[in-house]
mmCIF file of C-alpha atoms and ligand atoms in Angstrom:
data_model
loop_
_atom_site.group_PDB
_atom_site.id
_atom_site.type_symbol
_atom_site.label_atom_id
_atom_site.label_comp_id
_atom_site.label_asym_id
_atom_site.label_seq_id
_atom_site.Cartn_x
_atom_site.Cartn_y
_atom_site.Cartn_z
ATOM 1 C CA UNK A 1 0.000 0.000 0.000
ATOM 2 C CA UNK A 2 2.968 2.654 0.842
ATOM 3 C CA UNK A 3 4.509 1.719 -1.914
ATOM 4 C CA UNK A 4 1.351 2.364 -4.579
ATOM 5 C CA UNK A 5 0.880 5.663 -2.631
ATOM 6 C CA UNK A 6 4.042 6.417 -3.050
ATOM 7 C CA UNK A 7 3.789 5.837 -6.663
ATOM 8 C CA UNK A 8 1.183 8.172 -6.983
ATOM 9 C CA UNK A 9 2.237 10.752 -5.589
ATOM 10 C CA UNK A 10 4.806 11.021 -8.657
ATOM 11 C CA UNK A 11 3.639 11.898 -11.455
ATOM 12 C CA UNK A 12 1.682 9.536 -14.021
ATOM 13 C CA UNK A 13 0.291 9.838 -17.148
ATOM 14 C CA UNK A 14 -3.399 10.632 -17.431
ATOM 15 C CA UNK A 15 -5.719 8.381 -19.199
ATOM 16 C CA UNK A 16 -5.851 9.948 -22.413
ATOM 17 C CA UNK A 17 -2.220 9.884 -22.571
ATOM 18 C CA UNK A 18 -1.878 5.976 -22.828
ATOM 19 C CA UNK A 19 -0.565 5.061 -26.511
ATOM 20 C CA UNK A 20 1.916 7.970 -26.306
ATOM 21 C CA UNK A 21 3.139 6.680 -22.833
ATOM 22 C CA UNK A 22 3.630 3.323 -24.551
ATOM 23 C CA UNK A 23 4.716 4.967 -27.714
ATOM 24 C CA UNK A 24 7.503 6.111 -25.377
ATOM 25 C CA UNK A 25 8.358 3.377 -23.138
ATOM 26 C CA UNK A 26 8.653 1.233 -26.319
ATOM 27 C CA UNK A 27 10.865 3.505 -27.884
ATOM 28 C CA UNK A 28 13.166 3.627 -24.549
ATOM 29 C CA UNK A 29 12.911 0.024 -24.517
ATOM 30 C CA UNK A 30 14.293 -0.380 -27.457
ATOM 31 C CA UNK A 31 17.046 1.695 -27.310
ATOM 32 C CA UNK A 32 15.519 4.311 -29.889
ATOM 33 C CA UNK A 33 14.427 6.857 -27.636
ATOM 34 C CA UNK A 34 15.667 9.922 -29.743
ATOM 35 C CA UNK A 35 17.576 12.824 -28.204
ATOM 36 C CA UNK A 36 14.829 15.631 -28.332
ATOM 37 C CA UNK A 37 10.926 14.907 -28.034
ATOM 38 C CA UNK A 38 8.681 18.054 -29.372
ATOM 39 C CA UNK A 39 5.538 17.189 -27.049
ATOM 40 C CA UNK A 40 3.072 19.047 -29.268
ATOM 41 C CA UNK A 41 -0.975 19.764 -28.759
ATOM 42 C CA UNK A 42 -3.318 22.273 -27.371
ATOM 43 C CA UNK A 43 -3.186 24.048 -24.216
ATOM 44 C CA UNK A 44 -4.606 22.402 -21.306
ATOM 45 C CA UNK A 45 -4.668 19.305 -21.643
ATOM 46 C CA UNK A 46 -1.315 17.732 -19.635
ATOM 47 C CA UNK A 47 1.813 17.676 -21.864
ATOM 48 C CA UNK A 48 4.059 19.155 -19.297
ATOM 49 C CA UNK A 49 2.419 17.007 -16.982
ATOM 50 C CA UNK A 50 3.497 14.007 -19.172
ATOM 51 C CA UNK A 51 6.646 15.126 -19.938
ATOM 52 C CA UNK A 52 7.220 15.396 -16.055
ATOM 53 C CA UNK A 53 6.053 12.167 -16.172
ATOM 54 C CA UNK A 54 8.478 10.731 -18.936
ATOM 55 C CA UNK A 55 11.034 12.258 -16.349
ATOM 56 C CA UNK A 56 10.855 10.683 -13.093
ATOM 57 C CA UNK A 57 10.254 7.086 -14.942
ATOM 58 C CA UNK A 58 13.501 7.778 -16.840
ATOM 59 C CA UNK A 59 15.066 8.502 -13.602
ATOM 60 C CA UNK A 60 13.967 5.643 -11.607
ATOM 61 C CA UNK A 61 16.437 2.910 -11.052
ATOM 62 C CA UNK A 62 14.294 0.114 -11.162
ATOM 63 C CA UNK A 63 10.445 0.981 -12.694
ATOM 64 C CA UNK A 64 7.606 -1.524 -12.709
ATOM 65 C CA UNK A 65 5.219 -2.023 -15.679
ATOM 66 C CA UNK A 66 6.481 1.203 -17.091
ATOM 67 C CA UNK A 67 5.931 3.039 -13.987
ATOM 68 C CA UNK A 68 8.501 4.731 -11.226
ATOM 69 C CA UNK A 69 9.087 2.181 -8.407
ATOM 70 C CA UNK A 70 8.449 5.257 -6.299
ATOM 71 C CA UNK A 71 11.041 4.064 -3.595
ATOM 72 C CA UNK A 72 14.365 4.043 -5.401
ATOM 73 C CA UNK A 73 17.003 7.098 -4.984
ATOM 74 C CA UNK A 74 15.905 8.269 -8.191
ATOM 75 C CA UNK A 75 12.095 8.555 -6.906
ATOM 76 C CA UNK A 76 12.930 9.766 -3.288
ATOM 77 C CA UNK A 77 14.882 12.619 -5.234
ATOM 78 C CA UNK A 78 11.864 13.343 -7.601
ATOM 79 C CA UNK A 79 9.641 13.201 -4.774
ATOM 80 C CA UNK A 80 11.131 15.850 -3.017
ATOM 81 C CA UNK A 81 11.795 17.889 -6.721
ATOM 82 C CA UNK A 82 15.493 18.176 -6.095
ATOM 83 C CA UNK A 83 16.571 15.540 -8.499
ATOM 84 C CA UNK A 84 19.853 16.762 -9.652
ATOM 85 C CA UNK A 85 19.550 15.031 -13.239
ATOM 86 C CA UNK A 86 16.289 16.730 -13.801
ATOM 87 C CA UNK A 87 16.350 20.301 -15.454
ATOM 88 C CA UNK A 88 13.217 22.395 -16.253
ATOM 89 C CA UNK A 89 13.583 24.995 -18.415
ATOM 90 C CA UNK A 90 10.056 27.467 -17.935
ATOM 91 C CA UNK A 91 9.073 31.063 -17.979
ATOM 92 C CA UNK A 92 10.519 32.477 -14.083
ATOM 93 C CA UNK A 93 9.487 35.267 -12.499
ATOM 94 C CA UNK A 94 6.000 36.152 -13.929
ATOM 95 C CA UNK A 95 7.665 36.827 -16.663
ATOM 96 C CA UNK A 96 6.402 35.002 -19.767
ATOM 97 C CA UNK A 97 9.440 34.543 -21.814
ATOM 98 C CA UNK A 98 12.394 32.133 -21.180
ATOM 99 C CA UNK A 99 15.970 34.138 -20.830
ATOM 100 C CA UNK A 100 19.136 32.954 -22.545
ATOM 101 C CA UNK A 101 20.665 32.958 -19.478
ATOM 102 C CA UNK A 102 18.363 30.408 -18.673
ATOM 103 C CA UNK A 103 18.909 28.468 -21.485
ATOM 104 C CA UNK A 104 23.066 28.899 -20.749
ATOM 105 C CA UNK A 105 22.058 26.756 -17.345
ATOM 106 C CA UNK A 106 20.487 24.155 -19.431
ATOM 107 C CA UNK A 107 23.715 23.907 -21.921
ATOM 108 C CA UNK A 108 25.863 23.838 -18.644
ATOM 109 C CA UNK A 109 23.559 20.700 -17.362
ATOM 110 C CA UNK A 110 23.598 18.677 -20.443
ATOM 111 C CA UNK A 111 27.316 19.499 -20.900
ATOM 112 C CA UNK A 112 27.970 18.007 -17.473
ATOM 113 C CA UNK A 113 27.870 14.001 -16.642
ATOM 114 C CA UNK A 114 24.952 12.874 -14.799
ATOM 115 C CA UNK A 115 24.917 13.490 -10.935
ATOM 116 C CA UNK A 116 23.418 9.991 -10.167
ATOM 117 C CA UNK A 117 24.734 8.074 -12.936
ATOM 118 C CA UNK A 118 21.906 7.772 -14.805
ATOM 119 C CA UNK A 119 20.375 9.765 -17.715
ATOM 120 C CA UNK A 120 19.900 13.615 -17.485
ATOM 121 C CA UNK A 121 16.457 14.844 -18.375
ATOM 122 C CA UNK A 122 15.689 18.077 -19.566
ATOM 123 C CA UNK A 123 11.847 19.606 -20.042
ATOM 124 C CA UNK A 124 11.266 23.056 -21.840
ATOM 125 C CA UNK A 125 7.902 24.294 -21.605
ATOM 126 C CA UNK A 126 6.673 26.212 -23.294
ATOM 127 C CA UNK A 127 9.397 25.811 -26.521
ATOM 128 C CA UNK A 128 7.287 29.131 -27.643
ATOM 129 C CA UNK A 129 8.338 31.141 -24.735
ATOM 130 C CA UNK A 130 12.182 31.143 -26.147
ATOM 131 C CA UNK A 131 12.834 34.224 -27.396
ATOM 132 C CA UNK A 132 15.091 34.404 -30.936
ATOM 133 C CA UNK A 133 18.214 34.349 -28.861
ATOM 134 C CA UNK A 134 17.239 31.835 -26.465
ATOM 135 C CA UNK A 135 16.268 29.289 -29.265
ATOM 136 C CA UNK A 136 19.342 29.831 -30.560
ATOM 137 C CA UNK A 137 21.348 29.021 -27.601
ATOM 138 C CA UNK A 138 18.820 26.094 -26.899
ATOM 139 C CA UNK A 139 19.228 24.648 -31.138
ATOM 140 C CA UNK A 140 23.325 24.351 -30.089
ATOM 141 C CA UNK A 141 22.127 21.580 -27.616
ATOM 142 C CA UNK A 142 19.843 19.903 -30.171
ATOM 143 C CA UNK A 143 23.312 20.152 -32.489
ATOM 144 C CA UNK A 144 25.407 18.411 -30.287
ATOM 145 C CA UNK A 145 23.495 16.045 -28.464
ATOM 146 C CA UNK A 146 25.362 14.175 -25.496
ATOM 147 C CA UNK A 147 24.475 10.691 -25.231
ATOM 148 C CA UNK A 148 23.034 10.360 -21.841
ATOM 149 C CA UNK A 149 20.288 13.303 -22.260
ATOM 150 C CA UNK A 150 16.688 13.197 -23.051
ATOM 151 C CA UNK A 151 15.705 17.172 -23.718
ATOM 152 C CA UNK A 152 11.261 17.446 -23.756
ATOM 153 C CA UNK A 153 10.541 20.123 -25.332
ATOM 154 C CA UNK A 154 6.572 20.755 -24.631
ATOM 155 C CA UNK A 155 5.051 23.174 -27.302
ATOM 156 C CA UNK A 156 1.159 24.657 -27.519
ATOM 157 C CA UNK A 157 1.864 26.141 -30.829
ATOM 158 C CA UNK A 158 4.369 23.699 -32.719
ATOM 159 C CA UNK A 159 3.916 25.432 -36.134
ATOM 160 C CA UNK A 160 5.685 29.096 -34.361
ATOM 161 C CA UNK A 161 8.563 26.744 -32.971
ATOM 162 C CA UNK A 162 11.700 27.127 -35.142
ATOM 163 C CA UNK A 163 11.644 25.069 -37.924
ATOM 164 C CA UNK A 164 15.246 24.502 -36.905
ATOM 165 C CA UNK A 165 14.446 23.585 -33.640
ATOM 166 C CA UNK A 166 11.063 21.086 -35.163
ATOM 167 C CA UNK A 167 13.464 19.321 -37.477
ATOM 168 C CA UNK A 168 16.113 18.464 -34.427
ATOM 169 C CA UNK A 169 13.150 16.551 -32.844
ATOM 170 C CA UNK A 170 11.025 13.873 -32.599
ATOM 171 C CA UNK A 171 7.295 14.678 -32.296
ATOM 172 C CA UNK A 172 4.470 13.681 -30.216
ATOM 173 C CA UNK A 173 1.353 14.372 -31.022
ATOM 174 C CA UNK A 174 -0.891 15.004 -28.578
ATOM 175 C CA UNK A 175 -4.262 15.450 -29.468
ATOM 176 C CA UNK A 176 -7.241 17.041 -27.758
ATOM 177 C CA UNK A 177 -9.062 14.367 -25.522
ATOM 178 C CA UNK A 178 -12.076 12.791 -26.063
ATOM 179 C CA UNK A 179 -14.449 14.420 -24.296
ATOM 180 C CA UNK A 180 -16.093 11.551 -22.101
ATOM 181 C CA UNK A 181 -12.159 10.725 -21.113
ATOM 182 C CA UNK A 182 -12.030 13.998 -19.500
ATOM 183 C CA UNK A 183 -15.886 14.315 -18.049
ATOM 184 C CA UNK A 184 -14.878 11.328 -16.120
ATOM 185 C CA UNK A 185 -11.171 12.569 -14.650
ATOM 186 C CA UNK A 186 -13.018 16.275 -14.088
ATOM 187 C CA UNK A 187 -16.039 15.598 -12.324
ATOM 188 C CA UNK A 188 -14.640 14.646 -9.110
ATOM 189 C CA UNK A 189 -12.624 17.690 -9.407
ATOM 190 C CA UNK A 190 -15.240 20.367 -10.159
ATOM 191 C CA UNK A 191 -16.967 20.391 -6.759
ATOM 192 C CA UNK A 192 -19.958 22.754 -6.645
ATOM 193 C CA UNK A 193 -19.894 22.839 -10.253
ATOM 194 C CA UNK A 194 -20.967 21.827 -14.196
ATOM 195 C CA UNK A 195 -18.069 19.581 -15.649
ATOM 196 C CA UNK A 196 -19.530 19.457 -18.829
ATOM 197 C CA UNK A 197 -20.030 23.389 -18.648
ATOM 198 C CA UNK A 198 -16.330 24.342 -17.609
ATOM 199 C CA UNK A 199 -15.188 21.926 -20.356
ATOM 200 C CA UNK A 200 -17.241 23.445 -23.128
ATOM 201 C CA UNK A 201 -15.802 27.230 -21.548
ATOM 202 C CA UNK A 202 -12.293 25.505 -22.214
ATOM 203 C CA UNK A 203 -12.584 24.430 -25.877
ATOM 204 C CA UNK A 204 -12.602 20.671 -24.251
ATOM 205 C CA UNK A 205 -9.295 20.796 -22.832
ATOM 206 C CA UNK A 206 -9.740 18.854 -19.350
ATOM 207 C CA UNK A 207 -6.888 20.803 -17.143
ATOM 208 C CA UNK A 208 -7.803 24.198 -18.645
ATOM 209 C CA UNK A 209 -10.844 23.873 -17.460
ATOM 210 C CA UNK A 210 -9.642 23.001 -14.122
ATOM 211 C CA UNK A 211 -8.363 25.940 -14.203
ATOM 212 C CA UNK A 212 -11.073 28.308 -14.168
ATOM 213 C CA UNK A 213 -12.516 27.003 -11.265
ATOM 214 C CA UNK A 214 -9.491 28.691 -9.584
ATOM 215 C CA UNK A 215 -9.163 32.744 -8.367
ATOM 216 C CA UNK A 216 -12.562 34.268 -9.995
ATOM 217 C CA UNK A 217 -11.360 33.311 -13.953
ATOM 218 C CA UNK A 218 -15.134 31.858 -14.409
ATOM 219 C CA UNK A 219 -16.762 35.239 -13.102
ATOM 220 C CA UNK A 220 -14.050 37.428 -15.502
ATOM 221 C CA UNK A 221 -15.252 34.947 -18.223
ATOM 222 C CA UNK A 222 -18.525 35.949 -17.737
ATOM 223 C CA UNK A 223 -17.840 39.775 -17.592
ATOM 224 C CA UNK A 224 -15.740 39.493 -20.868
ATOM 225 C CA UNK A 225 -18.560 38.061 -22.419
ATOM 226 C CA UNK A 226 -20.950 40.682 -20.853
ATOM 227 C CA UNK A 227 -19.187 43.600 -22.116
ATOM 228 C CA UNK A 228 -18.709 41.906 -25.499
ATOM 229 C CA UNK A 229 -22.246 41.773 -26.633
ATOM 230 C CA UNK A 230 -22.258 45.457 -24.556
ATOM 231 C CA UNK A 231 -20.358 46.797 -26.562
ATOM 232 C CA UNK A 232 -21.804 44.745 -30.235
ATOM 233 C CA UNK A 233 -24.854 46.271 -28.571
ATOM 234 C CA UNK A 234 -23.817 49.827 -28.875
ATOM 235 C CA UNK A 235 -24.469 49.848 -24.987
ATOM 236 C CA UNK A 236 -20.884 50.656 -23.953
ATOM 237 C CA UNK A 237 -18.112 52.178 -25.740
ATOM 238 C CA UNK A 238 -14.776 49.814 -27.021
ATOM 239 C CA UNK A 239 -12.706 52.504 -24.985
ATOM 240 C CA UNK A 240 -15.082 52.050 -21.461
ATOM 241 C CA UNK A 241 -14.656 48.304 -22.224
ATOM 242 C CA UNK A 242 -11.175 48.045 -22.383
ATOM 243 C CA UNK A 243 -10.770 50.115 -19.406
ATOM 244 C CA UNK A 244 -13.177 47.984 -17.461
ATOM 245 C CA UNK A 245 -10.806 44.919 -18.823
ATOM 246 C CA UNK A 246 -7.607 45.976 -17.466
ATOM 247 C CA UNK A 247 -7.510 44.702 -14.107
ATOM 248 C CA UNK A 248 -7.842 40.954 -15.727
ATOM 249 C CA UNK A 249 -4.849 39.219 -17.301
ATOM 250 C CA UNK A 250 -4.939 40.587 -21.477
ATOM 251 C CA UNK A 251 -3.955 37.055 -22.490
ATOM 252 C CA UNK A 252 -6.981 35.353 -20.709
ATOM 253 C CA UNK A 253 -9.321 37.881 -22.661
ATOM 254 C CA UNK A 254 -7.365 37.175 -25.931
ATOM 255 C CA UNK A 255 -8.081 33.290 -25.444
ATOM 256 C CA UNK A 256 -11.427 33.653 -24.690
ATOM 257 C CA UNK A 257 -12.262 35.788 -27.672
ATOM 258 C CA UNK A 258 -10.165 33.547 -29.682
ATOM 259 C CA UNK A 259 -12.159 30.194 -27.950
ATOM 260 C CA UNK A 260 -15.408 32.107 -29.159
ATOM 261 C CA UNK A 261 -14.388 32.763 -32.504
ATOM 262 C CA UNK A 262 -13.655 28.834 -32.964
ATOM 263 C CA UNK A 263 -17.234 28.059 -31.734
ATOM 264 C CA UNK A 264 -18.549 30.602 -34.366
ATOM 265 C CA UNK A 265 -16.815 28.924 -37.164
ATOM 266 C CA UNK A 266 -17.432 25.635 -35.766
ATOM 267 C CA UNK A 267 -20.970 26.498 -36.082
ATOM 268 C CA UNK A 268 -20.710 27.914 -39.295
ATOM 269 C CA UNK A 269 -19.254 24.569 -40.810
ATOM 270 C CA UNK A 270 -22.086 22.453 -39.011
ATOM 271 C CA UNK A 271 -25.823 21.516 -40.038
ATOM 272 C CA UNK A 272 -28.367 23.664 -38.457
ATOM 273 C CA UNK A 273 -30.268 21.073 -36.394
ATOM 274 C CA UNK A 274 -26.479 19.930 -34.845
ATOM 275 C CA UNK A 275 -26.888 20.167 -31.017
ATOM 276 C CA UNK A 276 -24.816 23.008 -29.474
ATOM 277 C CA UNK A 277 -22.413 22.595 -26.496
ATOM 278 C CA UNK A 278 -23.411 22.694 -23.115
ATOM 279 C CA UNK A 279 -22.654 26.714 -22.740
ATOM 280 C CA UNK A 280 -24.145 29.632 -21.102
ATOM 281 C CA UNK A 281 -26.515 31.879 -22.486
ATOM 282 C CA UNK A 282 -23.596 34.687 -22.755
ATOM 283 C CA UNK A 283 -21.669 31.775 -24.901
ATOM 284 C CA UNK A 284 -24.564 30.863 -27.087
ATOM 285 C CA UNK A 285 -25.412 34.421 -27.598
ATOM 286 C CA UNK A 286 -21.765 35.094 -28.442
ATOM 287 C CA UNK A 287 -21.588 32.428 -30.154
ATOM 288 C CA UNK A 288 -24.476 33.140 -32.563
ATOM 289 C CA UNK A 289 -23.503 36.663 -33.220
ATOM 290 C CA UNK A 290 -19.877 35.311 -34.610
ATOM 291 C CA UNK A 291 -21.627 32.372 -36.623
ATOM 292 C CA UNK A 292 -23.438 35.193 -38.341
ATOM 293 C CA UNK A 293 -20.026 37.256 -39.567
ATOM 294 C CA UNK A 294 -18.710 35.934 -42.851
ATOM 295 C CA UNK A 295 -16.329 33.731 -42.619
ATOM 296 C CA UNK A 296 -13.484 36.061 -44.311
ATOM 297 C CA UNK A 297 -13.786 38.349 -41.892
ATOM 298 C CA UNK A 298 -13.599 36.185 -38.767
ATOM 299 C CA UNK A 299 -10.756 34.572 -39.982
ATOM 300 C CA UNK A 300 -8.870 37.782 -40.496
ATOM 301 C CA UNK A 301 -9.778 38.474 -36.934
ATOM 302 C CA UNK A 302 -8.380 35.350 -35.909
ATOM 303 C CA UNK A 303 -4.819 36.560 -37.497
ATOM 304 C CA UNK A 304 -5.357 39.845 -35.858
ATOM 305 C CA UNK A 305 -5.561 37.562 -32.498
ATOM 306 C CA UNK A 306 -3.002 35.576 -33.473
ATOM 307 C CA UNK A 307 -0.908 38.648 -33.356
ATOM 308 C CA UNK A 308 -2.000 39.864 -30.714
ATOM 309 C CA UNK A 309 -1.234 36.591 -28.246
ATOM 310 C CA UNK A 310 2.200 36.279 -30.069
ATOM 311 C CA UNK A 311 3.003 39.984 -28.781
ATOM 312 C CA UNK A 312 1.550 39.175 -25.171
ATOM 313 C CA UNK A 313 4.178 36.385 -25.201
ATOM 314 C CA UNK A 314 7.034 38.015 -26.537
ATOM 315 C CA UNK A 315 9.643 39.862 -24.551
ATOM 316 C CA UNK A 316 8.557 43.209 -26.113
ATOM 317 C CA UNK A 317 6.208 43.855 -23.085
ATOM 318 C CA UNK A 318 3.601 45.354 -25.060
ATOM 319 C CA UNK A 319 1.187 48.077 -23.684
ATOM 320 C CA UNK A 320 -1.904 46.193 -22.010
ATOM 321 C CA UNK A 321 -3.928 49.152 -22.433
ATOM 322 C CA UNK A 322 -3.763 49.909 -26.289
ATOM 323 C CA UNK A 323 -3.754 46.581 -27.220
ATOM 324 C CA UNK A 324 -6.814 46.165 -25.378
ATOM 325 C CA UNK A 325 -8.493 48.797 -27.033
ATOM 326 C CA UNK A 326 -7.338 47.626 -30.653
ATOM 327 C CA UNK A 327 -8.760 44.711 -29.689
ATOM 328 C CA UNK A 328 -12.481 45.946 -28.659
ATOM 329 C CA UNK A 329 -12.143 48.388 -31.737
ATOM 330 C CA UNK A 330 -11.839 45.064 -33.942
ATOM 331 C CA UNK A 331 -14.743 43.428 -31.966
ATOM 332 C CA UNK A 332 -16.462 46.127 -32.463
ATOM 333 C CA UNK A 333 -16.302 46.582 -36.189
ATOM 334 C CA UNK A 334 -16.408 43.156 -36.810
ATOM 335 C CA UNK A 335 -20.197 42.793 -34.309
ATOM 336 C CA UNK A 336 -21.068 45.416 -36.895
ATOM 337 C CA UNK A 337 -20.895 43.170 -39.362
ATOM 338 C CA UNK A 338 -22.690 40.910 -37.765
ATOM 339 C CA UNK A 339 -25.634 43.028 -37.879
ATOM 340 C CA UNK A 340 -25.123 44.277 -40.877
ATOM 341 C CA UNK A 341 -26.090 40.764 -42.421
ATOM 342 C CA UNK A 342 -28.584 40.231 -39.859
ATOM 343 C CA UNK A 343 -29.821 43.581 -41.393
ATOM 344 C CA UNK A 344 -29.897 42.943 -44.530
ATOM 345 C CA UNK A 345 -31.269 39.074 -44.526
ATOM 346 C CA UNK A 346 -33.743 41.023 -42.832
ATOM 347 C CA UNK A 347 -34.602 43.060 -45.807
ATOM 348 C CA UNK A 348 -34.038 40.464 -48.239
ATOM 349 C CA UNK A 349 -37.009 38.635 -45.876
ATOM 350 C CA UNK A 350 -38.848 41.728 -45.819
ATOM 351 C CA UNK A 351 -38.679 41.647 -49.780
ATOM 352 C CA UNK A 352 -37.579 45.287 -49.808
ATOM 353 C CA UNK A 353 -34.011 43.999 -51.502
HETATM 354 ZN ZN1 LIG B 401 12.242 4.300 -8.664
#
């Protein structure tokens, strides 16, 4: 019994995780297990977790069925997160980009032998948050791989990693979960409230989700999507709304629009009579408004949030407040267009067209 709780307390795979888990413990039983894995998928759902994961059971000195004994050196030292042969590479600081000097402490750990003898294991997460000098520093690693080192690299967006970086690895795909797979590991979880609601809020991704029921992100959800149809409403002005905005985090209101805009499209490429997801009546109504913009235009707006994410995350530490304001400028123009062909189907109904 200690020893299973033991086990558990290190990290495991999740469920949905299973064929890549054996994908990998075949490979490292066979001696293929390639230098650099690019752990690639959405947001949310676990691949840091996994990678963690791949970590501890490539540091344990004597695993069972694929899994960390959990009482070994190796595990004691994972346990207590002070495994010397374990390197993670993340944003520090609040800060949302990963340093080159950073990186320099992960070229100085893969250049040195392994403190237990083993295998030296190295996560980066996310690969996206390496600035042009830091991927650099990081690709001279991926050039000159030492023998006994396993680098993760986890990545949310593989297609903005460097294609330099992509072709020096091995990728994982990871893709979004099926959706009773994570109902069942979230429900437990979500005391008090909806699974199936914070799941659909989360674009389906299980620990994203999870997330919201921490701090008050659900109740900033809501106001974003308030002041939204506010503001498509002519109610409140794209200036008042961005102003109202700025206590929240920028990126978290750039996701959700961008999580909205996917449901609008999603609707627009589904039959009518398809059931919607479980979602609020702020979502639906959201959701509807987008569904009724022409395509062209939303996806335009999804470049324009694109952008707008990619300088969140850079190092550039743009200016919250006018990049708020583009951004309810754009909603604004583009709800406008919403009713403009609600408008005009209206006439065309109407027969004066
Ligand atoms: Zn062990």
């Amino acid at each position: 019994m200690t020893d299973q709780h033991q086990t558990a307390s290190l990290a495991i795979p999740y469920a949905w995780q299973q064929q890549q888990w054996q994908r990998v413990c075949q490979l490292s039983a066979n001696h293929q297990l390639p230098h650099a894995l690019l752990l690639a998928g959405p947001k949310g759902i676990g691949k840091r977790h996994f990678a963690q994961a791949v970590g501890y059971l490539m540091l344990c000195l004597s695993p069972v069925n694929q899994v960390p004994c959990g009482s070994c050196k190796g595990c004691e030292l994972n346990r207590a997160e002070t495994h010397p042969d374990l390197f993670v590479l993340a944003p520090e600081d609040g800060s949302r980009v990963i340093k080159i000097d950073q990186v320099r402490r992960l070229t100085d750990f893969i250049a040195k032998t392994s403190q237990q003898g083993g295998r030296k294991v190295a996560v980066i997460e996310p690969v996206e948050a390496l600035n042009i000098n830091a991927a650099n520093a990081l690709l001279k690693s991926l050039e000159e791989p030492s023998g006994d080192s396993l680098l993760l690299l986890v990545s949310h967006m593989p297609s903005q990693v460097m294609a330099t970086i992509r072709s020096r690895c091995q990728q994982l795909e990871f893709p979004m979960p099926d959706q009773e797979q994570s109902l069942s590991w979230l429900t437990p979880l979500s005391v008090g409230q909806d699974a199936g609601y914070l799941l659909a809020c989360s674009g389906g991704a299980p620990l994203k989700a999870l997330e919201l029921l921490e701090g008050d992100a659900l109740e900033q959800r809501e106001l974003l999507a308030k002041g939204l149809l506010a503001l498509a409403g002519h109610h409140i002005s794209a200036l008042e709304l961005a102003a109202k905005l700025q206590s929240g985090d920028p990126l978290t209101v750039v996701e959700s629009v961008m999580h909205w805009l996917q449901q609008g499209l999603r609707i627009q490429g589904q039959a009518q009579d398809q059931p919607t997801e479980q979602v609020s009546e702020q979502d639906n109504q959201l959701q509807q408004l987008l569904a009724s913009v022409p395509s062209q235009i939303l996806f335009r707006f999804w470049d324009k949030l694109v952008s707008l994410k990619r300088q969140l995350l850079s190092a550039a530490n743009p200016n919250k407040q006018l990049l708020l304001e583009e951004l309810m400028m754009d909603w604004q123009a583009l709800a406008r267009q919403s009713s403009q062909a609600s408008e005009s189907r209206q006439r065309l109904v109407n027969g004066l067209i």
